[in-house]
Structure formats: structure tokens, C-alpha cells
Tab-separated table of C-alpha atoms in Angstrom:
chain	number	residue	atom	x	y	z
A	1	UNK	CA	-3.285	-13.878	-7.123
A	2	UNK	CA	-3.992	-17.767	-7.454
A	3	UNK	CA	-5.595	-17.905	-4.173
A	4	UNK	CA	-8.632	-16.013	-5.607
A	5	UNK	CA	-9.707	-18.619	-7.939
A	6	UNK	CA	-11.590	-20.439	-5.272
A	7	UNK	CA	-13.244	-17.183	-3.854
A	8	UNK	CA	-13.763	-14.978	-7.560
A	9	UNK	CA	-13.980	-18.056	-10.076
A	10	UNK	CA	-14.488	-16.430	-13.242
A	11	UNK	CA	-15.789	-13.116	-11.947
A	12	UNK	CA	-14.762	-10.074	-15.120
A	13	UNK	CA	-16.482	-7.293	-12.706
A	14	UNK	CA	-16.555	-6.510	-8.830
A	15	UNK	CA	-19.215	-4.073	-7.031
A	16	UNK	CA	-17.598	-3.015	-3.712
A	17	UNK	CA	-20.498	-2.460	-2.004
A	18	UNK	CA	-21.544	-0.445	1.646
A	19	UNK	CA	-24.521	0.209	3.687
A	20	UNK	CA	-25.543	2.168	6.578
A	21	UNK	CA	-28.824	0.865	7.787
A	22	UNK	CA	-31.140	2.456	10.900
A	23	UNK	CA	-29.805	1.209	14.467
A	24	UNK	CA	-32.949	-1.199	15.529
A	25	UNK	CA	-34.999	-2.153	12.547
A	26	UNK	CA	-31.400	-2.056	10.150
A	27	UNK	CA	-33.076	-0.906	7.285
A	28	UNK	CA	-30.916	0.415	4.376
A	29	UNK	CA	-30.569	4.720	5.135
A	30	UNK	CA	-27.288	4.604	2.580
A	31	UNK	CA	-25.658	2.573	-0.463
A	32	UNK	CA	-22.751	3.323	-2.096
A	33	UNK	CA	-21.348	1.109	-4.333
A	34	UNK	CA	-17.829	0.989	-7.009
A	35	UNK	CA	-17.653	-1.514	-10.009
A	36	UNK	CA	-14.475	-1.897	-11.298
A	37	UNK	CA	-13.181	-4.214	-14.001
A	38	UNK	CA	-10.948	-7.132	-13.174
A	39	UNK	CA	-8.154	-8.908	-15.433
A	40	UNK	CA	-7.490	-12.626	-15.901
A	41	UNK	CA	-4.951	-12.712	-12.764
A	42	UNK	CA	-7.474	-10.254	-10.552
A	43	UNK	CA	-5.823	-7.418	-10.767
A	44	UNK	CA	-7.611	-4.149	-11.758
A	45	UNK	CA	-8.042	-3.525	-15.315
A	46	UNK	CA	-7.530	0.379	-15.489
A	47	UNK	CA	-8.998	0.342	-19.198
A	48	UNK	CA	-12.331	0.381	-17.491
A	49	UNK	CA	-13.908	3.655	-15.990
A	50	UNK	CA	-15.086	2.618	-12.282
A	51	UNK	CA	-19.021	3.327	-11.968
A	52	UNK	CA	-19.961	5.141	-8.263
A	53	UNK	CA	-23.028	4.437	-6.877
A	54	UNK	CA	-24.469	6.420	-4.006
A	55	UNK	CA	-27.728	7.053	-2.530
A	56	UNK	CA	-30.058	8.014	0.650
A	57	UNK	CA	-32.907	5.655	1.280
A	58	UNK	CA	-36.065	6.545	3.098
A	59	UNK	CA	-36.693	4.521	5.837
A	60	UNK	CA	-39.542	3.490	8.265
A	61	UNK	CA	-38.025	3.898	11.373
A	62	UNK	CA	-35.630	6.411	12.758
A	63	UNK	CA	-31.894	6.350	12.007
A	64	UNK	CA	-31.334	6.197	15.724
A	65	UNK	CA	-29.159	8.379	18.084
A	66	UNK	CA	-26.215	6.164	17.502
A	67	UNK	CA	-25.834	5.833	13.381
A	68	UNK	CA	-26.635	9.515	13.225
A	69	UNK	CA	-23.013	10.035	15.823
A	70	UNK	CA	-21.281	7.802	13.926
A	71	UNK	CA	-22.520	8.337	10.214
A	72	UNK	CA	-23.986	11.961	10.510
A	73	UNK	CA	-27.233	11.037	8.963
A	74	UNK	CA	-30.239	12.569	10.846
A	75	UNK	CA	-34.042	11.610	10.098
A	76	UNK	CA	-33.868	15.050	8.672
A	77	UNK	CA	-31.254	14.252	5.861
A	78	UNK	CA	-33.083	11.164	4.923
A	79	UNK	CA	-36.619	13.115	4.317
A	80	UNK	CA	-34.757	15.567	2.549
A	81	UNK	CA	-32.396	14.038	0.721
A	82	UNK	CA	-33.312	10.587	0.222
A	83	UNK	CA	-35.356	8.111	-2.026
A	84	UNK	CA	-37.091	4.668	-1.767
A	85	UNK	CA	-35.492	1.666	-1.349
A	86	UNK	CA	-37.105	0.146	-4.330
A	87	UNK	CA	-35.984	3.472	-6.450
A	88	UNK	CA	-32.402	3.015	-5.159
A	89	UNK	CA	-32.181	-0.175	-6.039
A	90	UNK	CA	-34.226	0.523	-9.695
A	91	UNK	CA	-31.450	2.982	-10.084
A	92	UNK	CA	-28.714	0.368	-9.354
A	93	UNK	CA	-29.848	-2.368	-11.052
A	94	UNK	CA	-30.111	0.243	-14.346
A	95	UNK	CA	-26.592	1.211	-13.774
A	96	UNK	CA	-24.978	-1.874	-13.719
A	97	UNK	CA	-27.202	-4.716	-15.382
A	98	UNK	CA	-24.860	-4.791	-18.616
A	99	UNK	CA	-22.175	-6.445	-15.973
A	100	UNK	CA	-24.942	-8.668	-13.352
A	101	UNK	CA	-23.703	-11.778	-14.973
A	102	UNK	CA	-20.029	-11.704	-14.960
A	103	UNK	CA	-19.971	-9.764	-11.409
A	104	UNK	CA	-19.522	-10.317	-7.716
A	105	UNK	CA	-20.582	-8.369	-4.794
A	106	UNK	CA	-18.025	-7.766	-2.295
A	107	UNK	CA	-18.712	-6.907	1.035
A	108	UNK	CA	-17.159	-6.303	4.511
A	109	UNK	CA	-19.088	-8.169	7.112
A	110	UNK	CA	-22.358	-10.204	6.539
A	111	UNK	CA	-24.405	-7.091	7.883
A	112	UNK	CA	-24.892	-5.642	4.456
A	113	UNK	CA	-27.241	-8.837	3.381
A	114	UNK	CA	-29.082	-8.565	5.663
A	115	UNK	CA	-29.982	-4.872	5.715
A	116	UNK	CA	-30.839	-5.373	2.019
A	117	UNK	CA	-32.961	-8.008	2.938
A	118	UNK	CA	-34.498	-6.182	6.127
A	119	UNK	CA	-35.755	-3.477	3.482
A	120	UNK	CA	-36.812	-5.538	0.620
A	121	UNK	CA	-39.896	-6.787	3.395
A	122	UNK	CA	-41.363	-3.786	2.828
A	123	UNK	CA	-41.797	-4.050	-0.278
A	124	UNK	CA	-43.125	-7.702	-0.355
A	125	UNK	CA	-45.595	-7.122	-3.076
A	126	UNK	CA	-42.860	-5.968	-5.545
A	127	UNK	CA	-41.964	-8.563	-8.818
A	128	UNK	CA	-38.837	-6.605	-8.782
A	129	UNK	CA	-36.933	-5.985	-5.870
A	130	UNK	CA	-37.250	-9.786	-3.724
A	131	UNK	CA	-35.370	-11.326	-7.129
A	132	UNK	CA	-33.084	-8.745	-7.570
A	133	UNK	CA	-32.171	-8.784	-3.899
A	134	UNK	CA	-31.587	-12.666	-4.354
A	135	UNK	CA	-29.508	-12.050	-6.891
A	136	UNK	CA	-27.063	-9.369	-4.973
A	137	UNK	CA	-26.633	-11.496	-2.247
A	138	UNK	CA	-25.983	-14.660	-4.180
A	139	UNK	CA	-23.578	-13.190	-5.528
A	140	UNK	CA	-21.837	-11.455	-2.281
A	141	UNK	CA	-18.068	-11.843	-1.252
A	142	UNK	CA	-17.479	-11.388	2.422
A	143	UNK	CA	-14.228	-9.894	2.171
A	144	UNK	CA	-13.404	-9.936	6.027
A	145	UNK	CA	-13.667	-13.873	5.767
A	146	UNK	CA	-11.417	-13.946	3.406
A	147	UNK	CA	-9.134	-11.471	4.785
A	148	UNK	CA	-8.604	-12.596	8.281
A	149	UNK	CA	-6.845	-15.622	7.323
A	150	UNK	CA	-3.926	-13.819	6.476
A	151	UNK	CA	-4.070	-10.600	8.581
A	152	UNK	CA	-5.131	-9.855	11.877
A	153	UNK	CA	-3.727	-7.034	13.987
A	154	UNK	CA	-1.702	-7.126	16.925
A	155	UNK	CA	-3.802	-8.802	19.743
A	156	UNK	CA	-4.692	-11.489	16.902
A	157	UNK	CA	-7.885	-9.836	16.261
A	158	UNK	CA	-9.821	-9.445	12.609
A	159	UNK	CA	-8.953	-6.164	11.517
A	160	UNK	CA	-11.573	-3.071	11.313
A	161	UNK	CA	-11.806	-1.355	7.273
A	162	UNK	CA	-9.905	1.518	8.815
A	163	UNK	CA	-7.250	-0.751	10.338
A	164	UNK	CA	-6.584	-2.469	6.904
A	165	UNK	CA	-5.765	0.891	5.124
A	166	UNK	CA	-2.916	1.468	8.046
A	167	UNK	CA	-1.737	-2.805	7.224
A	168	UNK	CA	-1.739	-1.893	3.675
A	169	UNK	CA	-0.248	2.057	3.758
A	170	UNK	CA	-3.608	3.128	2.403
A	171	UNK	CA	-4.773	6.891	2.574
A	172	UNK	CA	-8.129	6.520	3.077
A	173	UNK	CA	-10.446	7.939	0.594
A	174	UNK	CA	-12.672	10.124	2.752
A	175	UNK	CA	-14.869	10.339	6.603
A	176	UNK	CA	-15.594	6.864	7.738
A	177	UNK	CA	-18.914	5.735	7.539
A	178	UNK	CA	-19.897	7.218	4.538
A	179	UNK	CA	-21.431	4.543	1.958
A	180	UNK	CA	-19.784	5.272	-0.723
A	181	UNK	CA	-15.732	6.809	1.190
A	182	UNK	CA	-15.947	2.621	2.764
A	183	UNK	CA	-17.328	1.162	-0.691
A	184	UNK	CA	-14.253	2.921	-2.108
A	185	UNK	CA	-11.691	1.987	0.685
A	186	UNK	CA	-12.526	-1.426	0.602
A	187	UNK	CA	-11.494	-1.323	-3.771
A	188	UNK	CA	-8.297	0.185	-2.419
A	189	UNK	CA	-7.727	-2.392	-0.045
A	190	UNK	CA	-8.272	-4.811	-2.373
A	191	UNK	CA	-5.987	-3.422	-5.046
A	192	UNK	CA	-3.165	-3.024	-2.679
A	193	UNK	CA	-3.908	-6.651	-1.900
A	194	UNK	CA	-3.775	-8.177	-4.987
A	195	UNK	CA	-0.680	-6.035	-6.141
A	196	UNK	CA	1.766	-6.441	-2.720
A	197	UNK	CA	2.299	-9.862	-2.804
A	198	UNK	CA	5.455	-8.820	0.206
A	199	UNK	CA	3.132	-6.669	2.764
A	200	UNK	CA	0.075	-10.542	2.385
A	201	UNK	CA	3.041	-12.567	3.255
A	202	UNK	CA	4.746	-10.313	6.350
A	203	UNK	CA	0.881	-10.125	7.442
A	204	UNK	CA	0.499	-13.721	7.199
A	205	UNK	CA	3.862	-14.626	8.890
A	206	UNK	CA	2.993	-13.337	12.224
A	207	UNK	CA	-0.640	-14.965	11.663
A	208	UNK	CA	0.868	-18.482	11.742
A	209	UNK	CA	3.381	-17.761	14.578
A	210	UNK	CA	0.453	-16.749	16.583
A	211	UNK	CA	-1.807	-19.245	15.390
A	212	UNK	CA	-0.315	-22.898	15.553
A	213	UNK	CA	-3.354	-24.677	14.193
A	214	UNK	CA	-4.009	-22.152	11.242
A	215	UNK	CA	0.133	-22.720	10.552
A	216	UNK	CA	-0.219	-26.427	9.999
A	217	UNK	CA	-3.394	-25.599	7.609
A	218	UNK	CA	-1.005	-23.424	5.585
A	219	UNK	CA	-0.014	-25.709	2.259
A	220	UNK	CA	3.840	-23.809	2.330
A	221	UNK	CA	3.990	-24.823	6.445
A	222	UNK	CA	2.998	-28.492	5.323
A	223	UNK	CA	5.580	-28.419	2.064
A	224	UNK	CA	8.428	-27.359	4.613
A	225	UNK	CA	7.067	-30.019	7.319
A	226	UNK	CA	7.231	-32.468	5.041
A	227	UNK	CA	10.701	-31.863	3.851
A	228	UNK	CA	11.846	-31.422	7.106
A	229	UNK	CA	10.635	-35.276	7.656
A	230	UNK	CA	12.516	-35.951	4.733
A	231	UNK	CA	15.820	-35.076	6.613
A	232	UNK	CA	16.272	-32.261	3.921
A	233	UNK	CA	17.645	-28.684	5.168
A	234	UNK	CA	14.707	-26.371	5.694
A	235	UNK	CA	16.107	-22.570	5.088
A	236	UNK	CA	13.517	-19.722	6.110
A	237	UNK	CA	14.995	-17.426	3.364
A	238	UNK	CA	13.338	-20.493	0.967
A	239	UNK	CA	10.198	-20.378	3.106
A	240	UNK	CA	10.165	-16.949	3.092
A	241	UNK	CA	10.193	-16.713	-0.632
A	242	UNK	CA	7.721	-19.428	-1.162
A	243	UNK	CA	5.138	-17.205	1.154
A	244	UNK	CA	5.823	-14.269	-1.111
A	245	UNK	CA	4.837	-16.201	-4.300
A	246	UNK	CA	1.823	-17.929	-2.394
A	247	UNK	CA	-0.012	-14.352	-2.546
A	248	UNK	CA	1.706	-13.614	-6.374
């Protein structure tokens, strides 16, 4: 897919990454993260075994009434179940350090920086985990800003992780709101994406007929504009086509 050249450069390596962090202080409770491999044309290169990442973090405030209804992850589970952030991310950075330098971190939503960052402050003191932080979100993709320029659902809205499984005929992988189930969901979407060149461009059709100023930012509305100024014969079956291959 050309139009990730911009937004991957010369990325070899992605780690789909999720977090559920406490409800008022947004400290990190859960990580999971998937790296996968990535070709020349960024598709997936199955030659590489995916690595899963998942852990519980101890935190220093409650989880909060409403993460623990939406994620099922009481105080309880953390004390019992869970390690320090610094370990986690120890444990990540061990995982996946042969990779750090060809690799981006891709995300859904902005929040996950800044629950990393929330719980590296704790840790202030640490040589380790304020560089190593920097470096993750350096190195972060915010998938939904990328995404919602060429889908949106129905009431022209950006489109929820579970919403994007549905636009791209996705089963998803496991309960919402687990770390690692939306780390994993969020590779799937992505693989669908870069594979179904036919289901970017449909999604991306009824963007710009609902969305007149995004249409004349499209470069394949401006190459038809332009011919159409050049008293040439516009056919949509041609535009249609030339969408397809935009997201090829």
C-alpha cells in the first residue's frame, strides 16, 4: 500500500500496542502488545512468528468503578496478579530490543502515550524507564488518524476498534477491553487493510460524498477535476478503478 510510505517509512517490524490505565490518575493497570514482521509493500510477512506481550501492572491508585465494568480488572486482580510498571516494561524492552530500531509502535488513540508517560513519573529516579518511554512514544503510530481519512461510519463519525472489525468483516479475536484481544484486533485490522484494497476504496467513496472539502483534498478527485476542465469524458467506472489502485 503506497500510501504508507509517508506514515511507516522504512519500518521492517510493527508492535500493536494496548493499554488499560486506572480511571483518574490513568496509570498503566494492563499492556498487551503483538510484533509482527512487515514486507517491502507492508504487508505481513508470515515467515515471522508474531511475539505477544501481556501483562498486569501495579498501580498507585485504584482501577476505579468504571475500568473495572468495562475491563473486569478489580484492585484485587492487580495485587494479585500484577507486576511493576518498571518490571513490565524491563520485560518488554527484553522481548523485543533485537527489533527497537527497525520498529514502530502503533496505537489506537493518543491515550496510550500518555498513560505510559503518567506511570513512568513514578519512577522518576529510574536511568531506565524515562528513555525507554521516549523511545516508545517516538516511535508511536496513531492508527485512528490515519484511519479516519478513509473510513468513518454512517453518521460520518471516526469509527470505534470494534466498529472497524464489522467495516472490515473481522471476527474479533476475543472480550473487548482486554490489552492484549485489542492489541491483536487492531494487527487484524490492519492486515485486512493493507490486503483489501476494494472494501479502503468503497469506505473511502462514501467519505468524500459526505465530505466535500476532504473530496477536493483527494489526489484521484483532483486528477478527474482536472480532466474534466480539460473537456475530456470523466467515466466513474475509470474513477472507480483508480480509487481501488490508490489503496493497492
Amino acid at each position: 500500500m503506497k500510501i504508507l510510505e509517508k506514515e511507516l517509512k522504512n519500518a521492517s517490524y510493527i508492535l500493536f500496542l494496548d493499554i488499560e490505565g486506572t480511571q483518574h490518575s490513568h496509570e498503566v493497570i494492563e499492556i498487551g502488545a503483538y510484533l509482527v514482521k512487515l514486507k517491502p509493500d507492508y504487508t505481513i510477512d508470515k515467515t515471522f512468528e508474531p511475539i505477544s506481550f501481556k501483562r498486569f501492572c501495579v498501580a498507585h491508585e485504584p482501577v476505579g468503578k468504571i475500568v473495572t465494568s468495562m475491563t473486569g480488572i478489580t484492585d484485587n486482580a492487580i495485587k494479585e496478579n500484577g507486576i511493576s510498571f518498571l518490571d513490565t516494561m524491563k520485560e518488554l524492552h527484553e522481548l523485543i530490543s533485537d527489533y527497537d530500531n527497525e520498529m514502530v509502535v502503533a496505537t489506537f488513540g493518543s491515550l496510550d502515550a500518555v498513560m505510559l508517560k503518567k506511570s513512568a513519573n513514578y519512577f522518576k529516579n529510574n536511568k531506565f524507564l524515562k528513555p525507554y518511554i521516549k523511545f516508545l512514544n517516538d516511535r508511536i503510530w496513531d492508527f485512528t488518524t490515519f484511519i479516519n481519512r478513509f473510513v468513518l461510519s454512517e453518521k460520518n463519525q471516526p469509527c470505534s476498534l470494534l466498529k472497524l472489525t464489522e467495516v472490515f468483516n473481522i471476527t474479533p479475536y476475543g472480550s473487548a477491553h482486554d490489552a492484549l484481544n485489542d492489541a491483536i484486533d487492531l494487527f487484524l485490522i490492519y492486515e485486512k487493510m493493507v490486503s483489501s484494497p476494494e472494501i479502503m476504496a468503497e469506505c473511502y467513496l462514501k467519505v468524500l460524498k459526505n465530505n466535500y472539502s476532504i473530496a477536493y483534498s483527494c489526489p484521484i478527485i483532483q486528477k478527474y477535476i482536472k480532466a474534466f476542465l480539460n473537456n475530456e469524458l470523466i467515466d466513474f467506472n475509470n474513477f472507480y478503478t483508480d480509487l481501488v489502485r490508490y489503496f493497492e
